[in-house]
Short mmCIF file of C-alpha atoms and ligand atoms in Angstrom, two decimals:
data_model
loop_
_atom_site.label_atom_id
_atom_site.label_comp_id
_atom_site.label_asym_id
_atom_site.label_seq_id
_atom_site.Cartn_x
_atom_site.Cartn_y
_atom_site.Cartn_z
CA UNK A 3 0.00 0.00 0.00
CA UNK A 4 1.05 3.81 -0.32
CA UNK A 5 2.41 5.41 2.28
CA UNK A 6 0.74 9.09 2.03
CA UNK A 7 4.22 10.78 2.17
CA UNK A 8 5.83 8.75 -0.72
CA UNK A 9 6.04 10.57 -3.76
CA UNK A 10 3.22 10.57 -5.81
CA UNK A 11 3.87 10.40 -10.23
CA UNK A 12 0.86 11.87 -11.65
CA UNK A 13 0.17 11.61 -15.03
CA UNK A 14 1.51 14.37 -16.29
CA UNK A 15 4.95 15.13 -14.89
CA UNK A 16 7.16 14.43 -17.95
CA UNK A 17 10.65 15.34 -18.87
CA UNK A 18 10.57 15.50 -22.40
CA UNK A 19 14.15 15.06 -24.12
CA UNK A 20 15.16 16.15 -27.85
CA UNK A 21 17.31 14.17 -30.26
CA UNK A 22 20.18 12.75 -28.69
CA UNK A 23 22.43 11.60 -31.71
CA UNK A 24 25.04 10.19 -29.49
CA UNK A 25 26.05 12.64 -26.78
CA UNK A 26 25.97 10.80 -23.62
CA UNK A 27 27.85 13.26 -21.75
CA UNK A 28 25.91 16.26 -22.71
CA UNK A 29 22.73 13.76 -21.72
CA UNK A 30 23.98 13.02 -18.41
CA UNK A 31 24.73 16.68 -17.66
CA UNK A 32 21.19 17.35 -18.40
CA UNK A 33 19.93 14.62 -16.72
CA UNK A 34 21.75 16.21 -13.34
CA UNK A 35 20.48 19.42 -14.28
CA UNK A 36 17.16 18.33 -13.82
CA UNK A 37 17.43 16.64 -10.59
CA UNK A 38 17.93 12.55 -12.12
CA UNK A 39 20.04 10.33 -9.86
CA UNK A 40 21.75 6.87 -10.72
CA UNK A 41 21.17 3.82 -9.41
CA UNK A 42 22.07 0.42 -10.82
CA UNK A 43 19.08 0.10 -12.59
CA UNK A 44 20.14 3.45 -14.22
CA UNK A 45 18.70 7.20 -14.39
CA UNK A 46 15.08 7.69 -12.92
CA UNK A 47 14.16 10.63 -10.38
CA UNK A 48 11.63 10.49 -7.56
CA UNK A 49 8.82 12.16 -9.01
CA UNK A 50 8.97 12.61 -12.58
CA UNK A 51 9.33 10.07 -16.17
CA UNK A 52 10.78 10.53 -19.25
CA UNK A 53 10.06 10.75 -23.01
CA UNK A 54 12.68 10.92 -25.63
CA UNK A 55 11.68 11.66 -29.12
CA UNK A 56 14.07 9.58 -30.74
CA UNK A 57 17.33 10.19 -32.66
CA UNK A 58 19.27 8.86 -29.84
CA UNK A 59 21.81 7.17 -32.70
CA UNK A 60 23.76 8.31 -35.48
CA UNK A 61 26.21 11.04 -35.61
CA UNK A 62 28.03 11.70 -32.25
CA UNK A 63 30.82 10.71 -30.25
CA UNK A 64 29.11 8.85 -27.81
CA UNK A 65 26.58 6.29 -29.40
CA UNK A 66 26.91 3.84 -27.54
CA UNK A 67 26.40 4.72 -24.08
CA UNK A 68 23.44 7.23 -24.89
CA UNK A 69 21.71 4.44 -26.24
CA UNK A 70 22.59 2.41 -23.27
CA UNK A 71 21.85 5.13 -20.38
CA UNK A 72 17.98 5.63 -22.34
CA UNK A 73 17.36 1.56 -23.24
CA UNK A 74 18.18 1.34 -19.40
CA UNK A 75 15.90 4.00 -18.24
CA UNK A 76 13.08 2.54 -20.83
CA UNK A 77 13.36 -0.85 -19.23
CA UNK A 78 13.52 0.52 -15.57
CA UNK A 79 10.22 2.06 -16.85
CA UNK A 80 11.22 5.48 -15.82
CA UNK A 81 11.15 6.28 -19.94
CA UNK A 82 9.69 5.86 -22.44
CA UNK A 83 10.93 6.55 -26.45
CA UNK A 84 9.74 7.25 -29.80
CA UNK A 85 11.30 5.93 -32.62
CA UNK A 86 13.43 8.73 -34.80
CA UNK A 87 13.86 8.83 -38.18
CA UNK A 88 17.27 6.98 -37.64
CA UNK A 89 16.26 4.74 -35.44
CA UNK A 90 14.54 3.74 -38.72
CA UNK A 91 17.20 3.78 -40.80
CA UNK A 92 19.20 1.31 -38.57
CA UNK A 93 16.42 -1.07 -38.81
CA UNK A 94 15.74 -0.83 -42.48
CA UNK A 95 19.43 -0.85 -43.00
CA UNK A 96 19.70 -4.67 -41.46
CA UNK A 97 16.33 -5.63 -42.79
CA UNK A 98 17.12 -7.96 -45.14
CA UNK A 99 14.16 -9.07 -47.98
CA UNK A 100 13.82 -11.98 -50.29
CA UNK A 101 11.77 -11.64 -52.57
CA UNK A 102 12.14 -14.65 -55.31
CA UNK A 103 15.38 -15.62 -54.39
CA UNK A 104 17.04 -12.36 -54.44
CA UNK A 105 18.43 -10.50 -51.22
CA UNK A 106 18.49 -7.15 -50.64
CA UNK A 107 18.75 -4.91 -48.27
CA UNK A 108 15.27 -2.83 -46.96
CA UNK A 109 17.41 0.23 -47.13
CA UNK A 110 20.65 -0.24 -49.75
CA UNK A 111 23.45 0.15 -48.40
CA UNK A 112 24.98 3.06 -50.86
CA UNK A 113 27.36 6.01 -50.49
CA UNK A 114 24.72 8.23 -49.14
CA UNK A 115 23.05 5.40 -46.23
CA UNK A 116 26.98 4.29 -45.19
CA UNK A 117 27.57 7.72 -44.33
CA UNK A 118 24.59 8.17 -42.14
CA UNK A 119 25.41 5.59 -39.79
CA UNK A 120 28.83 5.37 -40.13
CA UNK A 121 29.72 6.67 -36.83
CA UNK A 122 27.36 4.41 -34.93
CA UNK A 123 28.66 1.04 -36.83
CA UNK A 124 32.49 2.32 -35.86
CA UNK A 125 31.75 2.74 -32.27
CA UNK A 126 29.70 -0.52 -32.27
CA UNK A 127 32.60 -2.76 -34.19
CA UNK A 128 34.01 -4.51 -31.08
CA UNK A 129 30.39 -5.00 -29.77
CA UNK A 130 27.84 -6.99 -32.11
CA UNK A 131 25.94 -8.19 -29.66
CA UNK A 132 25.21 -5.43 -28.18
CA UNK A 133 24.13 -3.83 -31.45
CA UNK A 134 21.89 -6.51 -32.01
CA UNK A 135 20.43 -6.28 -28.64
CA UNK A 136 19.99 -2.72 -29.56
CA UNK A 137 18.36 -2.74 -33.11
CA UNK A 138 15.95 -5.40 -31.42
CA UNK A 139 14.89 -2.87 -29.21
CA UNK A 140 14.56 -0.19 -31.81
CA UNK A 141 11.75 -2.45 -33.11
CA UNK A 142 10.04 -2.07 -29.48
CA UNK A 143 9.72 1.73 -29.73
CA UNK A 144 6.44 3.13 -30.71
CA UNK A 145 5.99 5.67 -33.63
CA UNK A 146 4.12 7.90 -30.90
CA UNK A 147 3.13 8.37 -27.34
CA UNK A 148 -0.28 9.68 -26.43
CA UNK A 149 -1.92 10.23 -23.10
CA UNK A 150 -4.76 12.53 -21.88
CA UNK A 151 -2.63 15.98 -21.36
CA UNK A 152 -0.10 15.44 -24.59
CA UNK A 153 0.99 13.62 -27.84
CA UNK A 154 4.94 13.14 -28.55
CA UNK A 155 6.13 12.30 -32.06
CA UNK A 156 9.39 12.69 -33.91
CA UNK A 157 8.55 15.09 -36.69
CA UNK A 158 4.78 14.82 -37.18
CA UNK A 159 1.30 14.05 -35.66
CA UNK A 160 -0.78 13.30 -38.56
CA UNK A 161 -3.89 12.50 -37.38
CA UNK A 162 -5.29 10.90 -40.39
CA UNK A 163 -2.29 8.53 -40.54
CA UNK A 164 -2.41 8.03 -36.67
CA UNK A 165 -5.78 6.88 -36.23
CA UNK A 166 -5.39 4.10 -38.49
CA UNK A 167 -1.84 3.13 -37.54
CA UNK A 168 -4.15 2.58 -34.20
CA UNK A 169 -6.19 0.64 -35.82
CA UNK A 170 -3.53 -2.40 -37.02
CA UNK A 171 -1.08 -1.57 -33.59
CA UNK A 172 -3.23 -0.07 -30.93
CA UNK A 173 0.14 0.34 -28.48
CA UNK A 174 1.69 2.75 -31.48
CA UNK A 175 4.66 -0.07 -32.52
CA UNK A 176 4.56 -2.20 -35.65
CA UNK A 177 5.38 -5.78 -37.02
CA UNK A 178 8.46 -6.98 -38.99
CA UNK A 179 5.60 -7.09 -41.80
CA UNK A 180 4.80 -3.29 -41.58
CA UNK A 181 8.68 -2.59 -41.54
CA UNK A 182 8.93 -4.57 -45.02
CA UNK A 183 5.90 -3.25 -46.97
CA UNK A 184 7.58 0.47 -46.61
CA UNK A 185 9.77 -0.77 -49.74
CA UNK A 186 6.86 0.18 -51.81
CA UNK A 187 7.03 3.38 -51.50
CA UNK A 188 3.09 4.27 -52.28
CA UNK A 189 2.45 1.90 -49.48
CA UNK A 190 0.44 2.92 -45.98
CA UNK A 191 3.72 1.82 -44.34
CA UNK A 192 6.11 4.12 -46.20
CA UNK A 193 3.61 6.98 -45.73
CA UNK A 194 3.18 6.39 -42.01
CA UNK A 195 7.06 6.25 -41.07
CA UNK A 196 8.55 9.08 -43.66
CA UNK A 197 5.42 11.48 -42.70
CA UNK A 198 5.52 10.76 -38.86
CA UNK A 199 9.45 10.58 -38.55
CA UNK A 200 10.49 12.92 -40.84
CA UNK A 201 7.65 15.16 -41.45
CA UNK A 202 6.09 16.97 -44.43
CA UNK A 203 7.95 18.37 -47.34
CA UNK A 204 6.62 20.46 -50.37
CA UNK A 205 7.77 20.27 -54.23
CA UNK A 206 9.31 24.03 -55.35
CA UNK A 207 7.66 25.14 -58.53
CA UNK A 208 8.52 23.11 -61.63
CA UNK A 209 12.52 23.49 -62.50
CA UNK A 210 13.19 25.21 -59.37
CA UNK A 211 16.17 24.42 -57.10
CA UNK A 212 17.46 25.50 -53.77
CA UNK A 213 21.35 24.92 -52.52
CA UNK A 214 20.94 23.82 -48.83
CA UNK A 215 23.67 24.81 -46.64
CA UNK A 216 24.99 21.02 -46.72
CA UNK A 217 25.79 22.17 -50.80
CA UNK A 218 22.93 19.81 -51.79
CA UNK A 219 20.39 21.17 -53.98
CA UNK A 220 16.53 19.94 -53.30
CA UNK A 221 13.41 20.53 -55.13
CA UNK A 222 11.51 19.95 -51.55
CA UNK A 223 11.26 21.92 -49.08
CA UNK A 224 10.22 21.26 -45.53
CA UNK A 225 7.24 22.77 -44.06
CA UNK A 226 5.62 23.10 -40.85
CA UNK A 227 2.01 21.21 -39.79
CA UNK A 228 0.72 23.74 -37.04
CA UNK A 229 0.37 26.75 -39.49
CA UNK A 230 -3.50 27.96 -38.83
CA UNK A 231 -5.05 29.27 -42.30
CA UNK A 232 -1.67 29.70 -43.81
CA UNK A 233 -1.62 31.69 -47.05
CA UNK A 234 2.10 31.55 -48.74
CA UNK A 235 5.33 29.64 -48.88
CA UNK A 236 6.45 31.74 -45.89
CA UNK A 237 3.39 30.78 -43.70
CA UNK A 238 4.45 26.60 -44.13
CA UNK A 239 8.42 26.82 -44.63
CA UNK A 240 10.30 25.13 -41.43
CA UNK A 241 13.98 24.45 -42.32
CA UNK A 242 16.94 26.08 -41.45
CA UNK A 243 17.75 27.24 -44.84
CA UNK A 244 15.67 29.94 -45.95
CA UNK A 245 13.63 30.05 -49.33
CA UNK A 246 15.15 32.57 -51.72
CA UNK A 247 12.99 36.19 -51.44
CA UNK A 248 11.61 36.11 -55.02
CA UNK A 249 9.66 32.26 -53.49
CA UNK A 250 8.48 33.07 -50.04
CA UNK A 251 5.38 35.14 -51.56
CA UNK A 252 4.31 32.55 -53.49
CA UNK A 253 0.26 32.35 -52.65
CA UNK A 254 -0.41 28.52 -51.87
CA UNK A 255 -2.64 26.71 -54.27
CA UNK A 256 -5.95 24.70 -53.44
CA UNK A 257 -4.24 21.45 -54.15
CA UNK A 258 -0.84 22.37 -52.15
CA UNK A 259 -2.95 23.84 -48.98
CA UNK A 260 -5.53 20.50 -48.91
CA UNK A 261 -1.83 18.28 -48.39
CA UNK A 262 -1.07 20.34 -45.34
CA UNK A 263 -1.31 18.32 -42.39
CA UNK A 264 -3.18 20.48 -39.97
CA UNK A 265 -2.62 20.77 -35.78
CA UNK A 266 -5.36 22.80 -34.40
CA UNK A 267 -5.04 25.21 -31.49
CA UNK A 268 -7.10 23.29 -29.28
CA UNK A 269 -5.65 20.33 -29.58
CA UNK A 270 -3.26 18.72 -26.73
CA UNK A 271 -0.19 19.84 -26.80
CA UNK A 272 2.65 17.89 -28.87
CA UNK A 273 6.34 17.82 -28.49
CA UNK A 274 8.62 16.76 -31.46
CA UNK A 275 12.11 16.91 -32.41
CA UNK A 276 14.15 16.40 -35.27
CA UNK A 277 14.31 20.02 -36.96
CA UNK A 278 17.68 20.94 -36.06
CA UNK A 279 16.58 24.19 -34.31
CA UNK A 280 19.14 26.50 -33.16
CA UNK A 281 19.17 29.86 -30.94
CA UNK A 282 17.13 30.09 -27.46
CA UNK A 283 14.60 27.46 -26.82
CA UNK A 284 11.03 28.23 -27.60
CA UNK A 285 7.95 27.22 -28.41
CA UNK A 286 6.39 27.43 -32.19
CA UNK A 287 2.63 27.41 -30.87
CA UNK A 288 0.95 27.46 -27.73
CA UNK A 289 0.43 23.78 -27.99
CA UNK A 290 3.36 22.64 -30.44
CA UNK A 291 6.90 22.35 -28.72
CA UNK A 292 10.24 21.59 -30.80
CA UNK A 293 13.10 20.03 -28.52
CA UNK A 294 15.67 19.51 -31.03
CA UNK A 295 18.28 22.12 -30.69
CA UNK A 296 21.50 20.68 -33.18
CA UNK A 297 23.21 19.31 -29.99
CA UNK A 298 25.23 17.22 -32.14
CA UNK A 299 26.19 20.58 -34.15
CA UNK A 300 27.24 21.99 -30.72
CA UNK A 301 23.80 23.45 -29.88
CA UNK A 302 22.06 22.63 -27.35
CA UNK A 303 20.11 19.46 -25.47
CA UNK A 304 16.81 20.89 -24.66
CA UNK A 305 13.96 19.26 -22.36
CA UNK A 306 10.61 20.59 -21.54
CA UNK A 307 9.46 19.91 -18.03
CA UNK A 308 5.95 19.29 -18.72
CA UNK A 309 3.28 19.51 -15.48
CA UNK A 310 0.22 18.96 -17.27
CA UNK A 311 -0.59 22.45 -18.50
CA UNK A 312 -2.19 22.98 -21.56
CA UNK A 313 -0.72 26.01 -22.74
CA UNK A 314 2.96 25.57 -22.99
CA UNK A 315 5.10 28.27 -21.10
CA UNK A 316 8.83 29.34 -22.54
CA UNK A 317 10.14 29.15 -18.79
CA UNK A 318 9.54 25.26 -18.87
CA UNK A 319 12.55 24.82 -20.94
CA UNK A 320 16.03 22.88 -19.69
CA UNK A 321 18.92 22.92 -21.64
CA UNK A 322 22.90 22.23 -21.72
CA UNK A 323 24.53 24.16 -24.20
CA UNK A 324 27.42 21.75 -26.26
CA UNK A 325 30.83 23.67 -26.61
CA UNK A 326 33.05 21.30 -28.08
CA UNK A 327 33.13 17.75 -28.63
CA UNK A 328 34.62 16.93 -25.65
CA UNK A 329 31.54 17.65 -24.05
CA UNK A 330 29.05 15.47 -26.00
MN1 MN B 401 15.35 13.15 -36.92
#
């Protein structure tokens, strides 16, 4: 029975973490910051859980031991994690298919993919085991988290796609089956994961290109799903690299606007990550949060310390601040 002093969890006392991509340290530090202690189970505090929005892999110096330090917490049951768009990729990138006799990997393995999860493979070499143990439990993680007081997702709550993902896997995880049939491309699957971990994207006019930062020129570019009655380019566009002047008046067409995925105001509020935010911590709508602040790029690993409330408040925000990699 419960003791009437022993701390009570509600609900809705969450410590929402942003994409992770490897840097342990710079999650530990945070962890601290926040009031987490360690015991041999791993991370947990008294009164509060945890929700990562995935991303933990890829990229950083510390892999490894990020993934270990949130696995730990998730089993512990003082976490809980979405999957990330590269969470994804590691899966797809071991899935093997046959289909007539013929193997190939879910996601090929070319110049591009190598790249992406180079880092992670390296710092995994001397430990297969442990990788395997890890990619089975990337299958575990759920493609989103709802309760009564708020929704986490890695890029994108898409209702339409969300309520009948719930319909085949009512606890938000999928089969071996539903990781497959994303190779067709036109498939449910494919639309569920690249809309819900990666988000929505929108073709420039005919024969237009942009030159991201990264030197790579796209003919997409990303756009936001909590606009209300947007009107232009500039009312959707979410990316770090701007769209040139002569686009960002472009008026939205019938067609373009009905493809926005739409996040009213009075909905519950959602957290996401993956956008590679930089600057000061904020939120984008009353009830829309963004918790990925580059911390891999030396930005910053942000959490929102969520109580319940319905309108999200700028002073809920925790963050350590990456100098140098070192630090990660
Ligand atoms: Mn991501």
């Amino acid at each position: 029975m419960l003791s009437s002093n022993q701390p009570h969890v509600t609900s809705a006392r969450y410590d929402i973490i942003g994409d992770v991509h490897g840097c342990a340290k710079t999650l530990v530090k945070l962890l601290q910051a926040m009031g987490y202690q360690n015991n041999d189970q791993g991370y947990y505090h008294p009164t509060r859980k945890t929700i990562f929005v995935g991303d933990i892999v890829d990229r950083g110096p510390r892999i490894r031991e990020a993934l270990h330090i949130v696995r730990d917490m998730c089993q512990a049951q003082q976490a809980e994690c979405v999957l990330g768009n590269h969470e994804f990729y590691a899966i797809a990138y071991f899935t093997l298919l046959n289909n007539g006799g013929s193997l190939r990997y879910l996601r090929p393995h070319s110049a591009h993919h190598d790249r992406l999860i180079a880092e992670t493979l390296e710092q995994f070499e001397q430990h297969p085991k442990d990788w395997e143990m890890m990619l089975d439990w990337f299958k575990t993680l759920p493609l989103y988290i709802e309760k009564k007081s708020f929704r986490v997702v890695h890029a994108c709550w898409d209702s339409v796609l969300i309520d009948r993902l719930k319909e085949q896997f009512a606890a938000g995880h999928v089969d071996d089956a539903f990781v497959a049939a994303t190779e067709n491309h036109s498939s449910f699957a494919a639309a569920v994961f690249s809309r819900l971990t990666r988000g929505t994207s929108m073709h420039l006019p005919p024969g237009v290109l942009i030159k991201g930062r990264d030197g790579i020129d796209r003919s997409l570019f990303r756009t936001r799903f909590w606009s209300q009655s947007p009107q232009t380019y500039a009312d959707v566009v979410f990316q770090p690299d701007p769209l040139p002047d002569y686009l960002i008046d472009t008026p939205l067409s019938d067609a373009e606007r009905a493809r926005l995925v739409h996040y009213g105001d009075n909905e519950r509020p959602v957290f996401i990550g993956h956008y590679w935010l930089q600057g000061t911590p904020k939120i984008l709508r009353p009830n829309v949060a963004c918790l990925d602040y580059s911390a891999v790029k030396y930005g910053k690993l942000v959490a929102y310390r969520f109580d319940g409330e319905q309108k999200l408040d700028n002073r809920k925000f925790c963050w350590v601040s990456v100098e140098r990699e070192e630090a990660q």
